[in-house]
Coordinates of C-alpha atoms in Angstrom, one line a residue:
M2 CA 0.0 0.0 0.0
Q3 CA 1.5 3.3 -1.1
L4 CA 0.1 6.8 -0.2
S5 CA 0.6 8.1 -3.8
K6 CA -1.6 5.4 -5.2
L7 CA -4.5 5.8 -2.8
T8 CA -7.7 7.4 -4.1
G9 CA -9.4 10.1 -2.1
I10 CA -12.1 7.8 -0.9
Q11 CA -9.5 5.3 0.2
K12 CA -7.8 7.9 2.3
A13 CA -11.1 9.0 3.8
A14 CA -11.8 5.3 4.7
I15 CA -8.4 5.0 6.4
L16 CA -9.0 8.3 8.3
L17 CA -12.5 7.0 9.5
I18 CA -11.0 3.7 10.6
A19 CA -8.4 5.4 12.6
L20 CA -10.9 7.7 14.3
G21 CA -12.9 4.8 15.7
S22 CA -16.5 3.7 15.3
D23 CA -18.2 6.3 17.5
L24 CA -16.5 9.4 16.1
S25 CA -16.6 8.0 12.5
A26 CA -20.4 7.5 12.8
K27 CA -20.9 11.1 13.8
V28 CA -18.7 12.3 11.0
L29 CA -20.6 10.2 8.4
K30 CA -24.0 11.3 9.7
Q31 CA -23.1 15.0 9.7
R32 CA -20.9 15.4 6.7
F33 CA -21.8 12.9 4.0
A34 CA -24.7 12.1 1.8
D35 CA -26.2 8.6 1.7
A36 CA -24.5 7.7 -1.6
E37 CA -21.1 8.8 -0.2
I38 CA -21.7 6.8 3.1
E39 CA -22.4 3.7 1.0
Q40 CA -19.1 4.2 -0.9
L41 CA -17.1 4.8 2.2
T42 CA -18.5 1.9 4.2
Q43 CA -17.8 -0.4 1.2
E44 CA -14.3 0.9 1.1
I45 CA -13.8 0.4 4.8
S46 CA -15.0 -3.2 4.6
N47 CA -12.4 -3.8 1.9
M48 CA -9.6 -2.5 4.1
I49 CA -7.7 -5.5 5.6
K50 CA -4.7 -4.0 7.3
V51 CA -3.4 -0.4 7.1
P52 CA 0.4 0.0 7.8
P53 CA 1.0 2.6 10.6
E54 CA 3.2 4.7 8.3
I55 CA 0.3 5.0 5.8
K56 CA -2.2 5.9 8.6
Y57 CA 0.1 8.6 9.9
A58 CA 0.7 10.0 6.4
V59 CA -3.0 10.2 5.8
F60 CA -3.5 12.0 9.1
D61 CA -0.7 14.5 8.1
E62 CA -2.2 15.1 4.7
F63 CA -5.7 15.7 6.2
F64 CA -4.3 18.1 8.8
E65 CA -2.4 20.0 6.2
L66 CA -5.3 20.3 3.8
H67 CA -7.7 21.3 6.7
R68 CA -5.3 24.0 7.8
A69 CA -4.8 25.3 4.3
R70 CA -8.6 25.4 3.8
E71 CA -9.0 27.5 6.9
F72 CA -6.3 29.9 5.8
L73 CA -7.9 30.1 2.4
I74 CA -11.4 30.8 3.8
H75 CA -10.4 33.4 6.3
G76 CA -7.7 35.3 4.4
G77 CA -7.8 34.3 0.7
M78 CA -5.2 32.7 -1.5
G79 CA -2.4 35.1 -0.7
Y80 CA -2.8 34.8 3.0
A81 CA -2.9 31.0 2.8
K82 CA 0.2 30.9 0.6
E83 CA 2.2 33.1 2.9
L84 CA 1.4 31.2 6.1
L85 CA 1.9 27.8 4.5
E86 CA 5.3 28.8 3.1
K87 CA 6.4 30.0 6.5
T88 CA 5.5 26.8 8.2
L89 CA 6.1 24.2 5.4
G90 CA 8.3 25.8 2.9
A91 CA 7.5 27.0 -0.6
Q92 CA 7.4 23.7 -2.4
K93 CA 5.2 21.9 0.1
A94 CA 2.9 25.0 0.3
S95 CA 2.5 25.0 -3.5
E96 CA 1.7 21.3 -3.5
I97 CA -1.0 21.6 -0.9
L98 CA -2.6 24.7 -2.4
S99 CA -2.6 23.0 -5.8
K100 CA -4.3 20.0 -4.4
L101 CA -6.8 22.1 -2.4
T102 CA -7.8 24.3 -5.3
K103 CA -8.5 21.2 -7.4
E104 CA -10.6 19.6 -4.7
M105 CA -12.5 22.7 -3.6
K106 CA -15.1 23.9 -6.1
A107 CA -15.7 27.6 -6.3
V108 CA -18.9 28.6 -4.7
P109 CA -20.9 31.5 -6.2
F110 CA -21.0 34.6 -3.9
N111 CA -18.4 33.0 -1.6
A112 CA -17.0 36.4 -0.8
L113 CA -20.4 37.4 0.7
R114 CA -20.0 34.7 3.4
K115 CA -17.5 37.0 5.2
A116 CA -19.7 40.1 4.8
D117 CA -22.0 41.6 7.4
P118 CA -25.7 40.7 6.8
K119 CA -26.6 44.4 6.8
S120 CA -24.2 45.2 4.1
I121 CA -25.5 42.3 2.0
L122 CA -29.1 43.5 2.6
N123 CA -28.3 46.9 1.3
I124 CA -27.0 45.4 -1.9
I125 CA -29.9 43.0 -2.6
R126 CA -32.8 44.8 -1.0
E127 CA -34.3 45.9 -4.3
E128 CA -33.5 42.8 -6.3
H129 CA -36.0 40.3 -7.6
P130 CA -37.1 37.6 -5.1
Q131 CA -35.4 35.0 -7.3
T132 CA -32.1 36.8 -7.1
V133 CA -32.4 37.2 -3.3
A134 CA -33.3 33.6 -2.9
L135 CA -30.3 32.5 -4.9
I136 CA -27.9 34.6 -2.8
L137 CA -29.5 33.4 0.5
A138 CA -29.0 29.8 -0.6
H139 CA -25.3 30.4 -0.9
L140 CA -24.9 32.2 2.5
T141 CA -24.5 30.7 5.9
P142 CA -27.9 29.9 7.5
E143 CA -27.1 32.5 10.2
Q144 CA -26.6 35.3 7.6
A145 CA -29.5 34.2 5.5
G146 CA -31.8 34.0 8.5
V147 CA -31.1 37.6 9.6
I148 CA -31.6 38.8 6.0
L149 CA -34.8 37.0 5.4
A150 CA -36.3 38.3 8.6
S151 CA -35.3 41.8 7.5
M152 CA -37.1 41.6 4.1
P153 CA -40.6 43.0 3.7
P154 CA -43.2 40.6 5.2
D155 CA -45.0 40.3 1.9
M156 CA -41.8 39.1 0.2
Q157 CA -40.6 36.6 2.9
S158 CA -42.7 33.6 1.9
D159 CA -42.1 34.1 -1.8
I160 CA -38.3 34.3 -1.2
A161 CA -38.5 31.2 1.1
R162 CA -40.4 29.2 -1.5
R163 CA -37.8 30.1 -4.1
V164 CA -34.9 29.0 -1.8
A165 CA -36.6 25.6 -1.4
I166 CA -36.9 25.0 -5.2
I167 CA -33.6 26.4 -6.3
D168 CA -32.2 22.9 -6.7
R169 CA -34.7 22.4 -9.4
L170 CA -33.4 25.2 -11.5
T171 CA -31.3 24.6 -14.6
P172 CA -27.7 25.9 -14.7
D173 CA -28.8 28.4 -17.4
V174 CA -31.4 29.9 -15.2
I175 CA -29.0 30.2 -12.3
K176 CA -26.4 31.7 -14.7
D177 CA -29.0 34.4 -15.8
V178 CA -29.8 35.3 -12.2
E179 CA -26.1 35.6 -11.3
A180 CA -25.6 37.9 -14.3
V181 CA -28.1 40.4 -12.8
L182 CA -25.8 40.9 -9.9
E183 CA -22.6 41.5 -11.8
R184 CA -23.2 45.2 -11.9
K185 CA -23.5 45.4 -8.1
I186 CA -21.1 42.7 -6.8
S187 CA -17.6 42.9 -8.2
S188 CA -16.4 39.9 -6.2
V189 CA -18.6 37.2 -7.8
V190 CA -16.4 34.2 -8.3
Q191 CA -16.3 31.9 -11.4
Q192 CA -19.5 30.1 -12.2
D193 CA -20.2 26.9 -10.4
H194 CA -23.6 25.2 -10.5
S195 CA -23.3 22.9 -7.5
I196 CA -26.5 21.9 -5.8
V197 CA -27.5 24.6 -3.4
G198 CA -30.8 25.7 -2.0
G199 CA -33.4 23.1 -1.6
I200 CA -35.8 22.3 1.2
Q201 CA -33.1 21.7 3.8
S202 CA -31.5 25.0 3.0
L203 CA -34.8 26.7 3.7
V204 CA -35.3 24.8 6.9
D205 CA -31.8 25.8 8.1
I206 CA -32.7 29.5 7.4
L207 CA -36.1 29.3 9.0
N208 CA -34.6 27.8 12.2
R209 CA -32.7 31.1 12.6
V210 CA -35.2 33.8 11.4
G211 CA -37.2 34.1 14.6
R212 CA -40.8 33.0 15.3
S213 CA -42.7 36.0 13.7
A214 CA -40.9 35.8 10.3
E215 CA -41.1 32.0 10.4
K216 CA -44.9 32.2 10.8
V217 CA -45.2 34.7 7.9
V218 CA -43.2 32.4 5.7
L219 CA -45.0 29.2 6.5
E220 CA -48.4 30.8 6.1
G221 CA -47.4 32.1 2.7
L222 CA -46.0 28.7 1.7
E223 CA -49.3 27.0 2.8
R224 CA -51.2 29.2 0.4
E225 CA -48.8 28.8 -2.5
D226 CA -47.6 25.3 -2.1
P227 CA -49.2 23.3 0.7
A228 CA -47.1 20.1 0.0
L229 CA -43.9 22.1 0.2
A230 CA -45.1 23.8 3.4
E231 CA -45.8 20.5 5.0
E232 CA -42.4 19.1 4.1
V233 CA -40.7 22.1 5.5
K234 CA -42.6 21.9 8.8
R235 CA -41.9 18.2 9.0
R236 CA -38.1 18.8 8.7
M237 CA -38.1 21.8 11.1
L238 CA -38.6 19.5 14.1
V239 CA -37.3 16.0 14.7
F240 CA -38.1 13.7 17.6
E241 CA -34.6 14.3 19.2
D242 CA -35.5 18.0 19.6
I243 CA -37.6 17.1 22.6
I244 CA -34.4 17.3 24.7
M245 CA -34.2 21.0 24.0
L246 CA -37.3 21.5 26.1
P247 CA -37.3 22.2 29.8
D248 CA -38.6 19.4 32.0
N249 CA -42.1 20.9 32.5
F250 CA -42.6 21.1 28.7
I251 CA -41.4 17.6 28.2
Q252 CA -43.9 16.4 30.8
R253 CA -46.7 18.3 29.0
V254 CA -45.8 16.6 25.7
L255 CA -45.7 13.1 27.3
R256 CA -49.2 13.5 28.6
E257 CA -50.4 13.7 25.0
V258 CA -48.3 10.7 23.7
N259 CA -49.6 7.2 23.4
S260 CA -47.4 4.8 25.4
K261 CA -47.0 2.4 22.5
D262 CA -46.0 5.3 20.2
L263 CA -43.5 6.5 22.8
A264 CA -42.0 3.0 23.2
M265 CA -41.7 2.6 19.5
A266 CA -40.1 6.1 19.0
M267 CA -37.6 5.4 21.8
R268 CA -36.4 2.2 20.1
G269 CA -34.7 4.5 17.5
A270 CA -33.5 7.2 19.8
G271 CA -30.2 7.9 21.4
E272 CA -29.4 7.3 25.1
D273 CA -29.5 11.0 25.9
V274 CA -33.0 11.3 24.5
N275 CA -34.3 8.2 26.3
T276 CA -32.6 9.2 29.6
R277 CA -34.3 12.6 29.5
I278 CA -37.7 11.1 28.8
Y279 CA -37.4 8.6 31.6
K280 CA -36.4 11.4 33.9
N281 CA -39.7 13.1 33.2
L282 CA -41.9 10.1 33.9
S283 CA -43.0 8.7 37.3
K284 CA -40.9 5.8 38.5
R285 CA -43.8 3.4 37.8
A286 CA -44.4 4.8 34.3
A287 CA -40.7 4.6 33.5
E288 CA -40.6 1.0 34.6
M289 CA -43.6 0.1 32.5
L290 CA -42.1 1.8 29.5
K291 CA -38.8 0.0 29.8
E292 CA -40.6 -3.3 30.0
E293 CA -42.7 -2.5 26.9
I294 CA -39.5 -1.6 25.0
E295 CA -37.7 -4.7 26.3
F296 CA -40.5 -7.1 25.2
M297 CA -41.2 -5.3 21.9
G298 CA -38.9 -7.5 19.8
P299 CA -37.6 -6.5 16.4
V300 CA -39.3 -3.5 14.7
R301 CA -39.1 -2.0 11.3
L302 CA -37.3 1.3 10.9
R303 CA -40.4 2.7 9.1
E304 CA -42.5 2.0 12.2
V305 CA -40.0 3.8 14.4
E306 CA -40.0 6.8 12.1
Q307 CA -43.8 6.9 12.0
A308 CA -44.0 6.9 15.8
Q309 CA -41.4 9.6 16.1
Q310 CA -43.3 11.7 13.6
K311 CA -46.5 11.4 15.6
I312 CA -44.7 12.8 18.6
V313 CA -43.2 15.6 16.4
N314 CA -46.7 16.5 15.3
I315 CA -47.7 16.8 19.0
L316 CA -44.7 19.0 19.7
R317 CA -45.7 21.2 16.8
K318 CA -49.4 21.4 17.9
L319 CA -48.5 22.3 21.5
D320 CA -46.0 24.9 20.2
E321 CA -48.5 26.5 17.9
S322 CA -51.1 26.7 20.7
G323 CA -48.5 28.3 23.1
E324 CA -48.6 25.5 25.6
I325 CA -44.9 24.9 25.1
I326 CA -42.3 27.1 23.5
I327 CA -39.7 25.5 21.2
S328 CA -36.6 27.6 21.0
R329 CA -36.0 29.2 17.7
G330 CA -33.2 31.4 16.2
G331 CA -32.6 35.0 17.1
E332 CA -35.4 37.5 16.7
D333 CA -33.1 40.3 15.4
V334 CA -34.3 42.2 12.4
L335 CA -32.1 44.7 10.6
V336 CA -33.7 48.2 10.2

């Protein structure tokens, strides 16, 4: 096994093996799509024995690329080049930056990610909702959430809907929208039509816009596209979010939940979630629930997800009625 002959996915597999199963599982869940996870797990299963020197070389390469990426994001190419040359020498710095620029695709409007949301708002305030949506989809959820909350209420739901369906646009349409901004934004990077936007992008934004703006957006989506509105609402809460609630709210939720649904939902939950739920039940109720889970036997993942969704629906209902309060993003609006 030689480092120079390893593919990128093989190196990733070696890194994940070295990290251990618990940490690797978290990395896979948070950073990779299903298709990538399938590729990586297959590659991991094919790994028989990795020599220590190869493992350490992969770690070194990962660390160097990660550090170079951070330099590049925070200070640009010149800054990254200067720091890497000082620490690694000119030749090694050149090799790393060359590899990094090949692996990193340029993201449209990447320069805006370092800008203050108020400055961005001043640039795009008068633009068409489609243009605003495209930009928001490329910003961090924190930036996009503040900007969306600061747009006129009658535009918020329209912009939000467009964020959710950007991934359905053709490259030509996105290219035309980007062209509109060229007269205002001189730092637009080269064209790249990676998949951006989409429902999850909108969900990430709405989780940070504040309750009042969220309500306006969802009500508008329900009028324009009820199916999309339902999918967005479904993704905005997951069963595991119950641990974000204070104990008295969890107790209020549990009073509405069928015990069989709760047992089924907890079969697919983590230890932290289950521990918090048991804490908010009486000793007798907790014992009965543990017994029900223990004697349940094998269950289908689909059944677990359906039970968890029932509880999420209860969470949403109690939140909407004001009986519980689910924490949202900041309420700040730029004026």
